[in-house]
């Protein structure tokens, strides 16, 4: 009886999170975001895309976004697109954050409902996905670590 | 058997809701911290120690034996 109860609990409470992983193709759908904004990753076909999910209240995002801006400027000519998706439930917080840090080189979208985050199975903040020219995921990053920057730059350069 | 059905139904009746990582903005506010003002907490602890001789119980060193 105890085991049946335990099994039922596991079945009911275990969520089958299908996280996006390396080698997978990115979702082809167009995400309808708030304020009439839309995000379509497939429109970047033929370009290397660094897709970053962030929020203004997320501590590591304060370090990752300025670095992303640096990367966006450095590899812009070679065809890298850095797309930063803000997941603040109140987009005004995200806009203020962008203004304060002067992040002008980033393509920022605001997704307060987390539609795109749901599709990309975001499980930590920040989360990033590196997508190659054919639309395949080449790296999935959870969080932001200074020690991973070099390796990531090498990966981006390899894809460009 | 009825106990089993009842147990399974009870599981469905729970009020658990998953908070997605991007929905944790309110939880990340400083006011939601366990100890929003560490300095204030330290002052309070100092007051208790001075006035009542009580010490500890706040997750810091000392078990309330008064021997620190």
mmCIF file of C-alpha atoms in Angstrom:
data_model
loop_
_atom_site.group_PDB
_atom_site.id
_atom_site.type_symbol
_atom_site.label_atom_id
_atom_site.label_comp_id
_atom_site.label_asym_id
_atom_site.label_seq_id
_atom_site.Cartn_x
_atom_site.Cartn_y
_atom_site.Cartn_z
ATOM 1 C CA UNK A 1 0.000 0.000 0.000
ATOM 2 C CA UNK A 2 2.807 2.327 0.990
ATOM 3 C CA UNK A 3 4.623 1.651 -2.277
ATOM 4 C CA UNK A 4 1.506 2.275 -4.357
ATOM 5 C CA UNK A 5 1.051 5.585 -2.581
ATOM 6 C CA UNK A 6 4.685 6.489 -3.194
ATOM 7 C CA UNK A 7 4.423 5.516 -6.859
ATOM 8 C CA UNK A 8 1.251 7.580 -7.303
ATOM 9 C CA UNK A 9 2.993 10.601 -5.713
ATOM 10 C CA UNK A 10 5.940 10.267 -8.076
ATOM 11 C CA UNK A 11 3.708 9.960 -11.129
ATOM 12 C CA UNK A 12 1.638 12.991 -10.133
ATOM 13 C CA UNK A 13 4.351 15.309 -8.909
ATOM 14 C CA UNK A 14 7.206 14.491 -11.253
ATOM 15 C CA UNK A 15 7.086 16.954 -14.093
ATOM 16 C CA UNK A 16 8.514 15.720 -17.341
ATOM 17 C CA UNK A 17 10.660 18.736 -18.158
ATOM 18 C CA UNK A 18 11.954 18.353 -21.689
ATOM 19 C CA UNK A 19 14.937 20.651 -21.661
ATOM 20 C CA UNK A 20 16.382 21.875 -24.932
ATOM 21 C CA UNK A 21 19.731 20.230 -25.553
ATOM 22 C CA UNK A 22 22.703 20.361 -27.908
ATOM 23 C CA UNK A 23 22.009 19.117 -31.431
ATOM 24 C CA UNK A 24 18.295 19.920 -31.305
ATOM 25 C CA UNK A 25 16.699 22.360 -33.715
ATOM 26 C CA UNK A 26 15.295 25.528 -32.182
ATOM 27 C CA UNK A 27 11.502 25.904 -32.010
ATOM 28 C CA UNK A 28 10.368 27.278 -35.373
ATOM 29 C CA UNK A 29 7.344 29.058 -33.973
ATOM 30 C CA UNK A 30 6.970 32.821 -33.736
ATOM 31 C CA UNK A 31 6.472 33.853 -30.128
ATOM 32 C CA UNK A 32 3.877 36.557 -29.643
ATOM 33 C CA UNK A 33 5.159 38.671 -26.818
ATOM 34 C CA UNK A 34 3.552 41.495 -24.875
ATOM 35 C CA UNK A 35 2.947 44.902 -26.492
ATOM 36 C CA UNK A 36 2.674 43.412 -29.982
ATOM 37 C CA UNK A 37 6.327 42.326 -30.008
ATOM 38 C CA UNK A 38 7.214 39.022 -31.675
ATOM 39 C CA UNK A 39 10.255 36.806 -31.441
ATOM 40 C CA UNK A 40 11.167 34.441 -34.232
ATOM 41 C CA UNK A 41 14.474 32.611 -33.973
ATOM 42 C CA UNK A 42 14.039 30.932 -37.352
ATOM 43 C CA UNK A 43 14.309 34.333 -39.059
ATOM 44 C CA UNK A 44 17.991 34.328 -38.063
ATOM 45 C CA UNK A 45 18.649 31.234 -40.200
ATOM 46 C CA UNK A 46 22.129 31.568 -41.668
ATOM 47 C CA UNK A 47 23.409 33.524 -38.681
ATOM 48 C CA UNK A 48 24.903 32.476 -35.393
ATOM 49 C CA UNK A 49 22.569 33.475 -32.565
ATOM 50 C CA UNK A 50 23.304 33.831 -28.886
ATOM 51 C CA UNK A 51 19.930 33.757 -27.178
ATOM 52 C CA UNK A 52 19.962 34.907 -23.577
ATOM 53 C CA UNK A 53 17.108 34.785 -21.078
ATOM 54 C CA UNK A 54 17.500 37.267 -18.238
ATOM 55 C CA UNK A 55 15.673 39.383 -15.647
ATOM 56 C CA UNK A 56 16.499 42.624 -13.838
ATOM 57 C CA UNK A 57 16.293 40.986 -10.394
ATOM 58 C CA UNK A 58 18.767 38.246 -11.318
ATOM 59 C CA UNK A 59 22.172 38.924 -9.755
ATOM 60 C CA UNK A 60 24.417 37.152 -12.325
ATOM 61 C CA UNK A 61 22.560 38.940 -15.166
ATOM 62 C CA UNK A 62 24.155 42.188 -14.000
ATOM 63 C CA UNK A 63 27.509 40.683 -15.003
ATOM 64 C CA UNK A 64 26.440 38.613 -17.990
ATOM 65 C CA UNK A 65 24.666 41.338 -19.978
ATOM 66 C CA UNK A 66 27.555 43.831 -20.134
ATOM 67 C CA UNK A 67 29.754 40.942 -21.284
ATOM 68 C CA UNK A 68 27.154 39.985 -23.894
ATOM 69 C CA UNK A 69 27.169 43.545 -25.165
ATOM 70 C CA UNK A 70 30.951 43.309 -25.488
ATOM 71 C CA UNK A 71 30.595 40.050 -27.446
ATOM 72 C CA UNK A 72 27.833 41.497 -29.640
ATOM 73 C CA UNK A 73 30.034 44.442 -30.605
ATOM 74 C CA UNK A 74 33.135 42.297 -31.093
ATOM 75 C CA UNK A 75 31.497 39.760 -33.443
ATOM 76 C CA UNK A 76 28.852 41.953 -35.055
ATOM 77 C CA UNK A 77 30.733 42.251 -38.346
ATOM 78 C CA UNK A 78 31.204 38.489 -38.496
ATOM 79 C CA UNK A 79 27.474 37.866 -38.220
ATOM 80 C CA UNK A 80 26.761 37.116 -34.560
ATOM 81 C CA UNK A 81 23.302 38.120 -33.333
ATOM 82 C CA UNK A 82 22.883 38.505 -29.602
ATOM 83 C CA UNK A 83 19.219 38.338 -28.652
ATOM 84 C CA UNK A 84 18.412 39.115 -25.025
ATOM 85 C CA UNK A 85 14.947 38.109 -23.856
ATOM 86 C CA UNK A 86 13.813 39.872 -20.691
ATOM 87 C CA UNK A 87 11.532 37.794 -18.498
ATOM 88 C CA UNK A 88 10.602 40.389 -15.871
ATOM 89 C CA UNK A 89 6.902 40.118 -15.082
ATOM 90 C CA UNK A 90 6.932 43.897 -15.165
ATOM 91 C CA UNK A 91 8.819 44.853 -18.342
ATOM 92 C CA UNK A 92 9.419 48.400 -17.014
ATOM 93 C CA UNK A 93 12.002 46.912 -14.617
ATOM 94 C CA UNK A 94 13.810 45.349 -17.573
ATOM 95 C CA UNK A 95 13.735 48.589 -19.576
ATOM 96 C CA UNK A 96 15.148 50.505 -16.608
ATOM 97 C CA UNK A 97 17.912 47.909 -16.230
ATOM 98 C CA UNK A 98 18.864 48.220 -19.917
ATOM 99 C CA UNK A 99 18.931 52.035 -19.651
ATOM 100 C CA UNK A 100 21.027 52.048 -16.489
ATOM 101 C CA UNK A 101 23.641 49.676 -17.904
ATOM 102 C CA UNK A 102 23.613 51.372 -21.327
ATOM 103 C CA UNK A 103 23.102 48.123 -23.219
ATOM 104 C CA UNK A 104 22.487 49.528 -26.677
ATOM 105 C CA UNK A 105 24.130 46.847 -28.811
ATOM 106 C CA UNK A 106 21.778 44.108 -27.719
ATOM 107 C CA UNK A 107 18.588 43.141 -29.473
ATOM 108 C CA UNK A 108 16.204 43.077 -26.516
ATOM 109 C CA UNK A 109 12.745 41.517 -26.435
ATOM 110 C CA UNK A 110 10.358 41.628 -23.501
ATOM 111 C CA UNK A 111 8.465 38.474 -22.628
ATOM 112 C CA UNK A 112 6.661 39.095 -19.325
ATOM 113 C CA UNK A 113 4.499 35.990 -19.749
ATOM 114 C CA UNK A 114 7.509 33.718 -20.277
ATOM 115 C CA UNK A 115 6.100 32.230 -23.511
ATOM 116 C CA UNK A 116 9.523 31.820 -25.108
ATOM 117 C CA UNK A 117 11.112 30.711 -21.814
ATOM 118 C CA UNK A 118 8.560 27.940 -21.582
ATOM 119 C CA UNK A 119 9.357 26.797 -25.130
ATOM 120 C CA UNK A 120 13.099 26.788 -24.420
ATOM 121 C CA UNK A 121 12.601 25.072 -21.041
ATOM 122 C CA UNK A 122 14.481 27.760 -19.138
ATOM 123 C CA UNK A 123 15.333 26.248 -15.772
ATOM 124 C CA UNK A 124 17.660 28.836 -14.298
ATOM 125 C CA UNK A 125 18.405 32.552 -14.567
ATOM 126 C CA UNK A 126 20.204 33.520 -16.673
ATOM 127 C CA UNK A 127 20.004 30.785 -19.288
ATOM 128 C CA UNK A 128 21.561 30.988 -22.733
ATOM 129 C CA UNK A 129 21.381 29.024 -25.941
ATOM 130 C CA UNK A 130 23.994 29.217 -28.684
ATOM 131 C CA UNK A 131 22.469 28.468 -32.083
ATOM 132 C CA UNK A 132 24.465 27.762 -35.246
ATOM 133 C CA UNK A 133 23.763 28.925 -38.811
ATOM 134 C CA UNK A 134 21.567 25.895 -39.555
ATOM 135 C CA UNK A 135 19.326 26.598 -36.553
ATOM 136 C CA UNK A 136 20.736 23.824 -34.377
ATOM 137 C CA UNK A 137 21.528 24.296 -30.697
ATOM 138 C CA UNK A 138 25.297 24.117 -30.131
ATOM 139 C CA UNK A 139 25.482 25.012 -26.435
ATOM 140 C CA UNK A 140 23.083 25.427 -23.533
ATOM 141 C CA UNK A 141 24.315 27.455 -20.585
ATOM 142 C CA UNK A 142 22.786 27.663 -17.147
ATOM 143 C CA UNK A 143 23.842 30.656 -15.079
ATOM 144 C CA UNK A 144 26.887 32.778 -15.810
ATOM 145 C CA UNK A 145 30.436 31.990 -14.762
ATOM 146 C CA UNK A 146 33.487 34.109 -15.485
ATOM 147 C CA UNK A 147 35.490 30.897 -15.951
ATOM 148 C CA UNK A 148 33.323 29.832 -18.904
ATOM 149 C CA UNK A 149 33.754 33.035 -20.907
ATOM 150 C CA UNK A 150 36.885 31.978 -22.791
ATOM 151 C CA UNK A 151 35.464 28.617 -23.789
ATOM 152 C CA UNK A 152 32.285 30.289 -24.993
ATOM 153 C CA UNK A 153 34.166 32.815 -27.114
ATOM 154 C CA UNK A 154 36.097 29.934 -28.714
ATOM 155 C CA UNK A 155 32.791 28.155 -29.418
ATOM 156 C CA UNK A 156 31.281 31.302 -30.994
ATOM 157 C CA UNK A 157 34.369 31.854 -33.136
ATOM 158 C CA UNK A 158 34.197 28.241 -34.280
ATOM 159 C CA UNK A 159 30.627 28.678 -35.453
ATOM 160 C CA UNK A 160 31.096 32.001 -37.252
ATOM 161 C CA UNK B 1 -9.143 -0.020 -2.456
ATOM 162 C CA UNK B 2 -11.268 2.933 -1.425
ATOM 163 C CA UNK B 3 -8.370 4.111 0.743
ATOM 164 C CA UNK B 4 -6.114 4.068 -2.295
ATOM 165 C CA UNK B 5 -8.576 6.065 -4.400
ATOM 166 C CA UNK B 6 -8.994 8.507 -1.530
ATOM 167 C CA UNK B 7 -5.204 8.897 -1.205
ATOM 168 C CA UNK B 8 -4.791 9.574 -4.924
ATOM 169 C CA UNK B 9 -7.642 12.104 -4.879
ATOM 170 C CA UNK B 10 -6.052 13.856 -1.921
ATOM 171 C CA UNK B 11 -2.845 14.229 -3.957
ATOM 172 C CA UNK B 12 -4.791 16.045 -6.665
ATOM 173 C CA UNK B 13 -6.419 18.304 -4.075
ATOM 174 C CA UNK B 14 -3.131 19.781 -2.875
ATOM 175 C CA UNK B 15 -2.524 23.471 -3.461
ATOM 176 C CA UNK B 16 1.010 23.075 -4.769
ATOM 177 C CA UNK B 17 1.941 25.297 -7.679
ATOM 178 C CA UNK B 18 5.256 25.389 -9.451
ATOM 179 C CA UNK B 19 7.005 28.741 -9.570
ATOM 180 C CA UNK B 20 8.992 28.972 -12.786
ATOM 181 C CA UNK B 21 12.530 30.396 -12.625
ATOM 182 C CA UNK B 22 11.430 33.593 -14.391
ATOM 183 C CA UNK B 23 8.537 34.087 -11.955
ATOM 184 C CA UNK B 24 10.807 34.540 -8.962
ATOM 185 C CA UNK B 25 11.116 38.305 -9.226
ATOM 186 C CA UNK B 26 9.057 38.944 -6.116
ATOM 187 C CA UNK B 27 10.911 36.261 -4.177
ATOM 188 C CA UNK B 28 14.195 37.940 -5.125
ATOM 189 C CA UNK B 29 13.214 41.273 -3.550
ATOM 190 C CA UNK B 30 15.435 42.289 -0.621
ATOM 191 C CA UNK B 31 12.356 42.520 1.605
ATOM 192 C CA UNK B 32 11.735 38.807 1.013
ATOM 193 C CA UNK B 33 15.122 37.815 2.423
ATOM 194 C CA UNK B 34 15.202 35.791 5.642
ATOM 195 C CA UNK B 35 17.283 38.542 7.161
ATOM 196 C CA UNK B 36 16.660 41.751 5.197
ATOM 197 C CA UNK B 37 18.765 43.880 7.524
ATOM 198 C CA UNK B 38 21.697 41.953 9.031
ATOM 199 C CA UNK B 39 22.952 45.013 10.909
ATOM 200 C CA UNK B 40 19.590 45.550 12.591
ATOM 201 C CA UNK B 41 19.448 41.850 13.523
ATOM 202 C CA UNK B 42 22.905 42.034 15.054
ATOM 203 C CA UNK B 43 21.879 45.090 17.078
ATOM 204 C CA UNK B 44 18.794 43.276 18.351
ATOM 205 C CA UNK B 45 20.886 40.285 19.353
ATOM 206 C CA UNK B 46 23.304 42.567 21.161
ATOM 207 C CA UNK B 47 20.410 44.174 23.050
ATOM 208 C CA UNK B 48 19.032 40.803 24.147
ATOM 209 C CA UNK B 49 22.445 39.732 25.267
ATOM 210 C CA UNK B 50 22.994 42.915 27.285
ATOM 211 C CA UNK B 51 19.537 43.177 28.833
ATOM 212 C CA UNK B 52 18.486 39.586 29.273
ATOM 213 C CA UNK B 53 21.705 37.633 29.191
ATOM 214 C CA UNK B 54 20.164 35.553 26.366
ATOM 215 C CA UNK B 55 22.366 34.707 23.467
ATOM 216 C CA UNK B 56 22.182 32.537 20.401
ATOM 217 C CA UNK B 57 19.349 30.828 18.623
ATOM 218 C CA UNK B 58 19.771 32.951 15.529
ATOM 219 C CA UNK B 59 21.958 30.588 13.621
ATOM 220 C CA UNK B 60 25.146 32.153 14.904
ATOM 221 C CA UNK B 61 27.797 30.796 17.252
ATOM 222 C CA UNK B 62 26.721 30.170 20.848
ATOM 223 C CA UNK B 63 23.998 27.940 22.103
ATOM 224 C CA UNK B 64 22.462 30.143 24.800
ATOM 225 C CA UNK B 65 24.584 28.791 27.632
ATOM 226 C CA UNK B 66 25.804 32.267 28.506
ATOM 227 C CA UNK B 67 29.403 31.117 28.464
ATOM 228 C CA UNK B 68 30.587 33.096 25.426
#
